[in-house]
Tab-separated table of C-alpha atoms in Angstrom:
chain	number	residue	atom	x	y	z
A	93	MET	CA	0.000	0.000	0.000
A	94	ARG	CA	2.837	2.420	0.627
A	95	TYR	CA	3.764	2.334	-3.059
A	96	ILE	CA	0.224	3.349	-3.974
A	97	LEU	CA	0.480	6.201	-1.450
A	98	TYR	CA	3.733	7.404	-3.032
A	99	ALA	CA	2.158	7.245	-6.499
A	100	TYR	CA	-0.886	9.266	-5.403
A	101	ILE	CA	1.256	11.916	-3.741
A	102	LEU	CA	3.490	12.249	-6.801
A	103	PHE	CA	0.591	12.225	-9.254
A	104	PHE	CA	-1.518	14.812	-7.513
A	105	SER	CA	1.350	17.068	-6.463
A	106	ILE	CA	2.178	17.370	-10.145
A	107	SER	CA	-1.459	17.756	-11.195
A	108	VAL	CA	-2.483	20.564	-8.816
A	109	SER	CA	0.740	21.991	-7.464
A	110	ALA	CA	0.483	25.697	-6.738
A	111	GLN	CA	1.617	27.635	-9.770
A	112	ALA	CA	3.716	30.786	-9.636
A	113	ASP	CA	0.849	33.116	-10.524
A	114	LYS	CA	-0.626	35.863	-8.405
A	115	ASN	CA	-4.293	35.049	-8.748
A	116	PRO	CA	-6.445	35.387	-5.635
A	117	PHE	CA	-7.181	32.206	-3.717
A	118	THR	CA	-9.775	31.141	-1.186
A	119	ILE	CA	-9.993	28.861	1.802
A	120	ASP	CA	-13.194	27.301	3.093
A	121	ALA	CA	-14.282	25.279	6.107
A	122	ASN	CA	-17.392	23.094	6.157
A	123	TYR	CA	-19.144	21.017	8.793
A	124	PHE	CA	-21.099	18.019	7.516
A	125	TYR	CA	-23.645	15.627	9.030
A	126	GLY	CA	-25.448	12.790	7.309
A	127	ASN	CA	-26.020	9.088	6.787
A	128	ILE	CA	-24.143	6.001	5.602
A	129	ALA	CA	-25.823	4.563	2.508
A	130	GLU	CA	-26.632	0.861	2.856
A	131	HIS	CA	-25.420	-0.136	-0.609
A	132	ASN	CA	-24.710	-3.645	0.702
A	133	THR	CA	-26.640	-5.476	3.426
A	134	ASP	CA	-23.335	-6.862	4.728
A	135	ILE	CA	-22.542	-3.451	6.273
A	136	SER	CA	-25.861	-2.962	8.106
A	137	HIS	CA	-24.162	-3.545	11.481
A	138	LEU	CA	-21.830	-0.601	10.733
A	139	ILE	CA	-24.713	1.861	10.406
A	140	THR	CA	-25.444	2.761	14.012
A	141	GLY	CA	-25.125	6.556	13.988
A	142	HIS	CA	-24.903	9.615	11.779
A	143	PRO	CA	-21.426	10.351	10.388
A	144	SER	CA	-20.140	13.872	10.852
A	145	GLY	CA	-16.944	15.811	10.294
A	146	VAL	CA	-15.195	18.771	8.698
A	147	ILE	CA	-13.871	19.580	5.224
A	148	LEU	CA	-11.064	22.147	4.948
A	149	SER	CA	-10.016	23.350	1.498
A	150	TYR	CA	-7.582	25.587	-0.380
A	151	ASN	CA	-8.810	26.828	-3.773
A	152	GLN	CA	-6.671	28.544	-6.412
A	153	LYS	CA	-8.765	30.712	-8.716
A	154	THR	CA	-8.295	30.867	-12.491
A	155	PHE	CA	-9.116	33.756	-14.812
A	156	GLY	CA	-8.313	32.515	-18.301
A	157	LYS	CA	-4.554	32.976	-18.517
A	158	LYS	CA	-4.457	29.458	-19.934
A	159	ALA	CA	-6.824	28.281	-22.651
A	160	TRP	CA	-8.336	25.417	-20.647
A	161	GLU	CA	-9.488	27.797	-17.896
A	162	SER	CA	-12.013	29.696	-20.025
A	163	ARG	CA	-12.969	26.424	-21.715
A	164	PHE	CA	-14.350	25.181	-18.363
A	165	ASN	CA	-15.804	28.496	-17.138
A	166	TYR	CA	-12.786	29.408	-14.971
A	167	PRO	CA	-12.719	26.598	-12.373
A	168	ASP	CA	-10.687	26.490	-9.166
A	169	TYR	CA	-8.149	23.804	-8.393
A	170	GLY	CA	-6.812	22.985	-4.978
A	171	ALA	CA	-6.373	20.611	-2.067
A	172	SER	CA	-8.715	19.362	0.676
A	173	PHE	CA	-8.534	17.731	4.092
A	174	ILE	CA	-11.433	15.695	5.509
A	175	TYR	CA	-11.929	14.428	9.041
A	176	GLN	CA	-14.909	12.079	9.437
A	177	LYS	CA	-16.262	10.348	12.503
A	178	PHE	CA	-18.616	7.456	11.706
A	179	ASN	CA	-20.091	7.143	15.206
A	180	ASN	CA	-19.633	3.375	15.046
A	181	GLU	CA	-17.211	1.488	17.279
A	182	TYR	CA	-15.991	-0.825	14.506
A	183	ILE	CA	-15.016	1.754	11.859
A	184	ASN	CA	-14.493	4.745	14.179
A	185	GLU	CA	-12.969	7.582	12.068
A	186	ASN	CA	-11.138	8.503	8.852
A	187	ILE	CA	-8.824	11.313	7.821
A	188	GLY	CA	-8.140	12.047	4.156
A	189	VAL	CA	-6.212	14.347	1.814
A	190	TYR	CA	-7.413	15.168	-1.703
A	191	ALA	CA	-6.748	17.086	-4.879
A	192	HIS	CA	-9.880	18.719	-6.273
A	193	TYR	CA	-11.446	20.915	-8.944
A	194	ASN	CA	-14.371	23.322	-8.420
A	195	PHE	CA	-16.635	23.918	-11.427
A	196	TYR	CA	-19.159	26.782	-11.493
A	197	PHE	CA	-22.670	27.155	-12.912
A	198	PHE	CA	-25.610	29.592	-12.836
A	199	ASN	CA	-23.667	32.843	-12.736
A	200	ARG	CA	-21.074	31.162	-10.475
A	201	ASN	CA	-23.580	30.736	-7.643
A	202	VAL	CA	-23.552	26.928	-7.848
A	203	MET	CA	-20.299	25.015	-7.326
A	204	PHE	CA	-19.655	21.369	-8.143
A	205	ARG	CA	-16.469	19.889	-6.646
A	206	ILE	CA	-14.853	16.572	-7.403
A	207	GLY	CA	-11.943	15.426	-5.237
A	208	GLN	CA	-9.741	12.341	-5.346
A	209	GLY	CA	-7.206	11.250	-2.776
A	210	LEU	CA	-6.226	8.931	0.043
A	211	ALA	CA	-7.737	8.336	3.474
A	212	TYR	CA	-6.594	6.575	6.635
A	213	ASN	CA	-8.867	4.471	8.857
A	214	ASP	CA	-7.673	3.876	12.409
A	215	THR	CA	-9.588	0.598	13.038
A	216	PRO	CA	-9.478	-1.664	9.932
A	217	TYR	CA	-10.456	-5.330	9.872
A	218	ASP	CA	-8.543	-7.650	12.178
A	219	LYS	CA	-9.627	-11.265	12.485
A	220	VAL	CA	-9.053	-11.214	16.251
A	221	GLU	CA	-9.523	-7.638	17.468
A	222	ASN	CA	-11.965	-6.158	14.939
A	223	PHE	CA	-13.510	-8.864	12.771
A	224	ARG	CA	-16.774	-6.908	12.411
A	225	ASN	CA	-15.181	-4.197	10.247
A	226	ASN	CA	-15.807	-5.800	6.876
A	227	ALA	CA	-15.810	-2.388	5.140
A	228	PHE	CA	-12.063	-1.705	5.310
A	229	GLY	CA	-9.388	-4.388	5.117
A	230	THR	CA	-6.519	-1.885	5.339
A	231	HIS	CA	-5.602	1.357	7.083
A	232	LEU	CA	-4.971	3.119	3.762
A	233	LEU	CA	-7.963	3.711	1.479
A	234	SER	CA	-8.717	5.272	-1.867
A	235	SER	CA	-11.314	8.019	-1.495
A	236	THR	CA	-13.444	10.196	-3.746
A	237	TYR	CA	-15.770	12.986	-2.718
A	238	LEU	CA	-18.339	15.101	-4.530
A	239	MET	CA	-19.803	18.376	-3.325
A	240	LEU	CA	-22.714	20.363	-4.774
A	241	ASN	CA	-23.106	23.725	-3.045
A	242	TYR	CA	-24.707	27.101	-3.301
A	243	LYS	CA	-21.723	29.391	-2.804
A	244	LYS	CA	-21.483	33.130	-2.284
A	245	GLU	CA	-18.094	34.791	-1.870
A	246	ASN	CA	-17.011	38.114	-0.326
A	247	ILE	CA	-20.292	39.055	1.319
A	248	LEU	CA	-18.553	40.960	4.089
A	249	LYS	CA	-14.832	41.838	4.147
A	250	GLY	CA	-13.809	38.750	2.167
A	251	ILE	CA	-16.058	36.336	4.080
A	252	GLY	CA	-18.683	34.288	2.249
A	253	VAL	CA	-20.960	31.316	2.880
A	254	GLN	CA	-21.788	28.020	1.203
A	255	ALA	CA	-24.102	25.084	1.819
A	256	GLY	CA	-25.284	21.960	0.055
A	257	PHE	CA	-24.710	18.237	-0.155
A	258	SER	CA	-21.646	16.011	-0.214
A	259	LEU	CA	-20.962	12.369	-1.055
A	260	ILE	CA	-17.812	10.775	0.394
A	261	HIS	CA	-16.680	7.332	-0.752
A	262	TYR	CA	-14.001	5.144	0.880
A	263	SER	CA	-12.640	1.859	-0.479
A	264	ASN	CA	-9.315	0.010	-0.685
A	265	ALA	CA	-10.309	-1.357	-4.131
A	266	ASN	CA	-9.677	-4.943	-3.071
A	267	VAL	CA	-5.999	-4.374	-2.417
A	268	LYS	CA	-6.744	-6.538	0.610
A	269	ALA	CA	-9.976	-8.239	1.720
A	270	PRO	CA	-12.447	-7.407	3.122
A	271	ASN	CA	-13.594	-4.380	1.156
A	272	SER	CA	-17.323	-3.674	1.358
A	273	SER	CA	-16.562	0.106	1.308
A	274	ILE	CA	-18.535	2.997	2.823
A	275	ASN	CA	-20.515	5.822	1.164
A	276	SER	CA	-21.583	8.791	3.263
A	277	ILE	CA	-24.290	11.190	2.062
A	278	ALA	CA	-24.254	14.410	4.061
A	279	PHE	CA	-25.508	17.975	4.308
A	280	ASN	CA	-22.705	20.506	4.664
A	281	ILE	CA	-22.618	24.146	5.671
A	282	GLY	CA	-19.610	26.415	5.908
A	283	ALA	CA	-17.812	29.669	5.294
A	284	ASN	CA	-15.179	30.799	2.811
A	285	TYR	CA	-12.640	33.611	2.736
A	286	ILE	CA	-10.978	35.194	-0.287
A	287	PHE	CA	-7.424	36.544	-0.100
A	288	ASP	CA	-6.228	39.519	-2.200
A	289	LYS	CA	-9.855	40.568	-2.533
A	290	GLU	CA	-8.818	44.167	-3.278
A	291	LYS	CA	-6.805	43.125	-6.314
A	292	PRO	CA	-8.773	43.822	-9.518
A	293	THR	CA	-9.317	40.657	-11.540
A	294	GLU	CA	-11.112	40.144	-14.822
A	295	TYR	CA	-12.016	36.962	-16.637
A	296	ILE	CA	-10.124	36.748	-19.900
A	297	PRO	CA	-12.456	35.753	-22.765
A	298	SER	CA	-11.476	32.757	-24.833
A	299	THR	CA	-9.645	33.455	-28.095
A	300	GLU	CA	-9.582	29.832	-29.239
A	301	GLU	CA	-10.936	28.807	-32.601
A	302	LYS	CA	-14.165	26.915	-32.088
A	303	TYR	CA	-13.306	24.494	-34.869
A	304	PHE	CA	-10.861	21.831	-33.717
A	305	LYS	CA	-9.627	18.825	-35.654
A	306	GLU	CA	-7.193	16.056	-34.745
A	307	LYS	CA	-6.348	12.758	-36.397
A	308	VAL	CA	-7.190	9.455	-34.747
A	309	LYS	CA	-4.615	8.706	-32.054
A	310	TYR	CA	-3.395	5.256	-31.009
A	311	ASN	CA	-2.738	4.473	-27.349
A	312	PHE	CA	-0.747	1.709	-25.681
A	313	ALA	CA	-0.795	1.378	-21.894
A	314	LEU	CA	0.565	-0.934	-19.210
A	315	ARG	CA	-1.156	-1.016	-15.821
A	316	THR	CA	-0.238	-2.857	-12.640
A	317	GLY	CA	-0.917	-3.139	-8.930
A	318	VAL	CA	-1.804	-5.702	-6.268
A	319	ASN	CA	-5.142	-7.106	-5.165
A	320	GLU	CA	-6.862	-9.989	-3.411
A	321	SER	CA	-10.054	-11.941	-3.962
A	322	ASP	CA	-13.054	-11.442	-1.672
A	323	VAL	CA	-12.000	-14.466	0.373
A	324	ILE	CA	-10.039	-13.139	3.356
A	325	ASP	CA	-6.403	-14.262	3.718
A	326	THR	CA	-6.145	-15.838	0.263
A	327	GLY	CA	-3.210	-13.533	-0.398
A	328	GLN	CA	-2.258	-10.420	-2.342
A	329	TYR	CA	-0.902	-10.863	-5.855
A	330	ALA	CA	0.416	-8.552	-8.553
A	331	PHE	CA	-1.665	-8.075	-11.687
A	332	PHE	CA	-0.855	-6.663	-15.114
A	333	VAL	CA	-3.116	-5.154	-17.774
A	334	VAL	CA	-2.002	-4.506	-21.347
A	335	SER	CA	-4.268	-2.104	-23.263
A	336	ALA	CA	-4.406	-0.883	-26.846
A	337	TYR	CA	-7.012	1.554	-28.083
A	338	ALA	CA	-7.747	4.328	-30.552
A	339	ASP	CA	-9.243	7.682	-29.650
A	340	LYS	CA	-10.800	10.477	-31.688
A	341	ARG	CA	-11.123	14.039	-30.400
A	342	LEU	CA	-14.654	15.389	-30.827
A	343	ASN	CA	-13.618	18.872	-29.708
A	344	ARG	CA	-11.078	20.490	-27.395
A	345	LYS	CA	-12.710	18.944	-24.332
A	346	SER	CA	-13.667	15.415	-25.317
A	347	ALA	CA	-12.509	12.289	-27.108
A	348	ILE	CA	-14.163	8.914	-27.626
A	349	GLN	CA	-12.235	5.647	-27.336
A	350	VAL	CA	-12.481	2.056	-28.518
A	351	GLY	CA	-9.980	-0.687	-27.723
A	352	THR	CA	-9.066	-3.886	-25.950
A	353	ASP	CA	-7.601	-4.988	-22.598
A	354	VAL	CA	-5.704	-8.168	-21.741
A	355	PHE	CA	-5.851	-8.975	-18.003
A	356	PHE	CA	-3.263	-11.078	-16.188
A	357	SER	CA	-4.974	-11.272	-12.779
A	358	ASN	CA	-2.823	-13.552	-10.656
A	359	PHE	CA	-5.205	-13.477	-7.682
A	360	LEU	CA	-7.639	-15.459	-9.839
A	361	LYS	CA	-5.220	-18.413	-9.905
A	362	LYS	CA	-5.603	-18.773	-6.143
A	363	HIS	CA	-9.309	-18.042	-6.265
A	364	ILE	CA	-9.915	-20.733	-8.890
A	365	GLN	CA	-8.032	-23.281	-6.750
A	366	TYR	CA	-10.063	-22.262	-3.709
A	367	LYS	CA	-13.382	-22.592	-5.551
A	368	ALA	CA	-12.434	-26.022	-6.921
A	369	VAL	CA	-11.762	-27.359	-3.412
A	370	ALA	CA	-14.284	-25.458	-1.278
A	371	PHE	CA	-17.303	-25.526	-3.616
A	372	PRO	CA	-17.329	-28.732	-5.680
A	373	GLU	CA	-20.983	-28.117	-6.513
A	374	ASP	CA	-19.870	-25.183	-8.715
A	375	ASN	CA	-18.117	-27.629	-11.086
A	376	VAL	CA	-14.824	-25.723	-11.099
A	377	SER	CA	-11.979	-28.046	-12.093
A	378	GLY	CA	-9.140	-25.811	-10.924
A	379	ASP	CA	-7.512	-25.822	-14.383
A	380	GLU	CA	-9.455	-22.847	-15.763
A	381	ASP	CA	-7.394	-20.044	-17.309
A	382	TYR	CA	-7.008	-16.977	-15.088
A	383	LYS	CA	-6.469	-14.586	-18.016
A	384	ARG	CA	-9.271	-12.466	-19.499
A	385	VAL	CA	-9.605	-10.337	-22.648
A	386	GLY	CA	-12.043	-7.450	-22.915
A	387	VAL	CA	-13.149	-4.888	-25.482
A	388	PHE	CA	-14.296	-1.438	-24.379
A	389	VAL	CA	-15.612	1.951	-25.399
A	390	GLY	CA	-14.731	5.059	-23.458
A	391	HIS	CA	-14.629	8.825	-23.102
A	392	GLU	CA	-11.800	11.168	-22.146
A	393	LEU	CA	-12.395	14.660	-20.755
A	394	PHE	CA	-9.330	16.894	-21.169
A	395	ILE	CA	-8.689	19.441	-18.388
A	396	SER	CA	-5.318	21.133	-18.861
A	397	LYS	CA	-2.692	18.345	-18.808
A	398	THR	CA	-4.959	16.187	-16.644
A	399	SER	CA	-7.868	14.219	-18.074
A	400	LEU	CA	-10.725	12.138	-16.699
A	401	ILE	CA	-11.353	8.781	-18.359
A	402	THR	CA	-14.449	6.572	-18.167
A	403	GLN	CA	-14.628	3.212	-19.930
A	404	LEU	CA	-17.173	0.413	-20.225
A	405	GLY	CA	-15.947	-3.032	-21.257
A	406	TYR	CA	-17.095	-6.569	-22.012
A	407	TYR	CA	-15.017	-9.744	-21.669
A	408	VAL	CA	-14.833	-11.615	-24.970
A	409	TYR	CA	-12.475	-14.226	-23.489
A	410	TYR	CA	-13.888	-15.273	-20.131
A	411	PRO	CA	-12.923	-18.829	-19.116
A	412	PHE	CA	-13.806	-18.378	-15.433
A	413	ASP	CA	-16.881	-16.605	-14.114
A	414	PHE	CA	-15.861	-13.814	-11.733
A	415	GLU	CA	-18.230	-10.882	-11.068
A	416	GLY	CA	-19.782	-11.003	-14.567
A	417	ARG	CA	-18.689	-10.152	-18.102
A	418	VAL	CA	-19.241	-6.373	-17.924
A	419	TYR	CA	-16.573	-4.176	-16.347
A	420	ASN	CA	-15.912	-0.458	-16.028
A	421	ARG	CA	-12.936	1.786	-15.426
A	422	VAL	CA	-12.740	5.372	-14.192
A	423	GLY	CA	-9.713	7.462	-13.314
A	424	LEU	CA	-7.234	10.199	-14.114
A	425	LYS	CA	-4.462	10.619	-16.658
A	426	ARG	CA	-1.630	13.126	-16.469
A	427	TYR	CA	0.221	14.014	-19.663
A	428	PHE	CA	3.957	14.636	-19.636
A	429	GLY	CA	4.426	16.351	-22.977
A	430	ASP	CA	2.252	15.498	-25.957
A	431	LYS	CA	2.594	11.703	-25.960
A	432	ILE	CA	3.570	10.141	-22.620
A	433	TYR	CA	1.093	9.909	-19.751
A	434	GLY	CA	0.690	8.354	-16.321
A	435	ALA	CA	-2.629	7.066	-15.043
A	436	LEU	CA	-4.431	6.151	-11.826
A	437	THR	CA	-7.628	4.213	-12.478
A	438	LEU	CA	-10.177	2.085	-10.657
A	439	LYS	CA	-11.381	-1.054	-12.422
A	440	SER	CA	-14.637	-2.529	-11.162
A	441	HIS	CA	-17.712	-4.561	-12.006
A	442	GLY	CA	-20.565	-2.148	-11.395
A	443	ALA	CA	-20.124	-0.941	-7.811
A	444	LYS	CA	-17.812	-3.865	-6.967
A	445	ALA	CA	-14.181	-2.720	-7.152
A	446	GLU	CA	-11.531	-5.157	-8.361
A	447	ALA	CA	-8.317	-3.130	-8.462
A	448	VAL	CA	-6.586	0.244	-8.317
A	449	GLU	CA	-4.383	0.404	-11.402
A	450	ILE	CA	-1.162	2.408	-11.704
A	451	GLY	CA	-0.225	2.826	-15.340
A	452	ILE	CA	1.956	4.423	-17.951
A	453	GLY	CA	1.143	4.866	-21.612
A	454	ILE	CA	1.864	6.544	-24.902
A	455	ARG	CA	-0.512	8.349	-27.289
A	456	LEU	CA	0.692	8.384	-30.901
């Protein structure tokens, strides 16, 4: 897990590191209170109280100095800290750090934030001391949060207010079992403060040509990581994914993708052996191939040198039944120049995560 932590820190420090501009920035503090969503009946014993906590954020404003800023209606980028208390003795509390973007709508009165980062749980599963925590099998978790708020800045001497709803998701993506995950839906209310409020700032209109054309690009990517089956203590194993796909830019923001994945999921070797011995009624011989091949379609949203990818795939080679033939992938890419990129993605089957993938690729 520490290698995943290092990768996240490196990836996001590059993606949203404070730039040497002099744009105003804001900080905000929010209190939230809500409920844990029972997305799986296996976690019903973990829902005994209302989760609550605080969200602290730094937000760097943009005004159109770079083309992508006006393209997305001058968003903010920044970093967040979340402390959450679950009010349950088995899962106790989490702390998390995130990189985020704020997007604005309706005359900049409505803000939508998406944040991705890492969280730490202080009481993960332990087969002796805490066997009831089947949500988190590790201290270190992948976490995503969404926030939809009414936001008003600089009402009085730089102070503003905001309020709305937040969704906070925690999961270790099956790096180690168990991993039922937790989703918190909460109401939040808070205040914000803008620095350098006296400095005159104007949004720079876009000067980009609306017409944009690019040839079909060909991508090759290698992804890796470690994961475990849902059966506790069956062991963590490295996996490898080789991907090849073509993409076509529709405009400056978006591209569509079509391609194929080849999965070398070593945890399935152990899982197939386990199924053959433990569940003979399932007619698993133990000699089934652990490899899978999928085809997928996808979309890529380009934001500066960072992009958001979403993909939906179907296994065309599927010798062993594991979580169904349909899979999906969502995550971030960071371009280093015009061709090379790094990626952090989550591969899952519906809401059931299989792996966090760390990857590198080339776009030709």
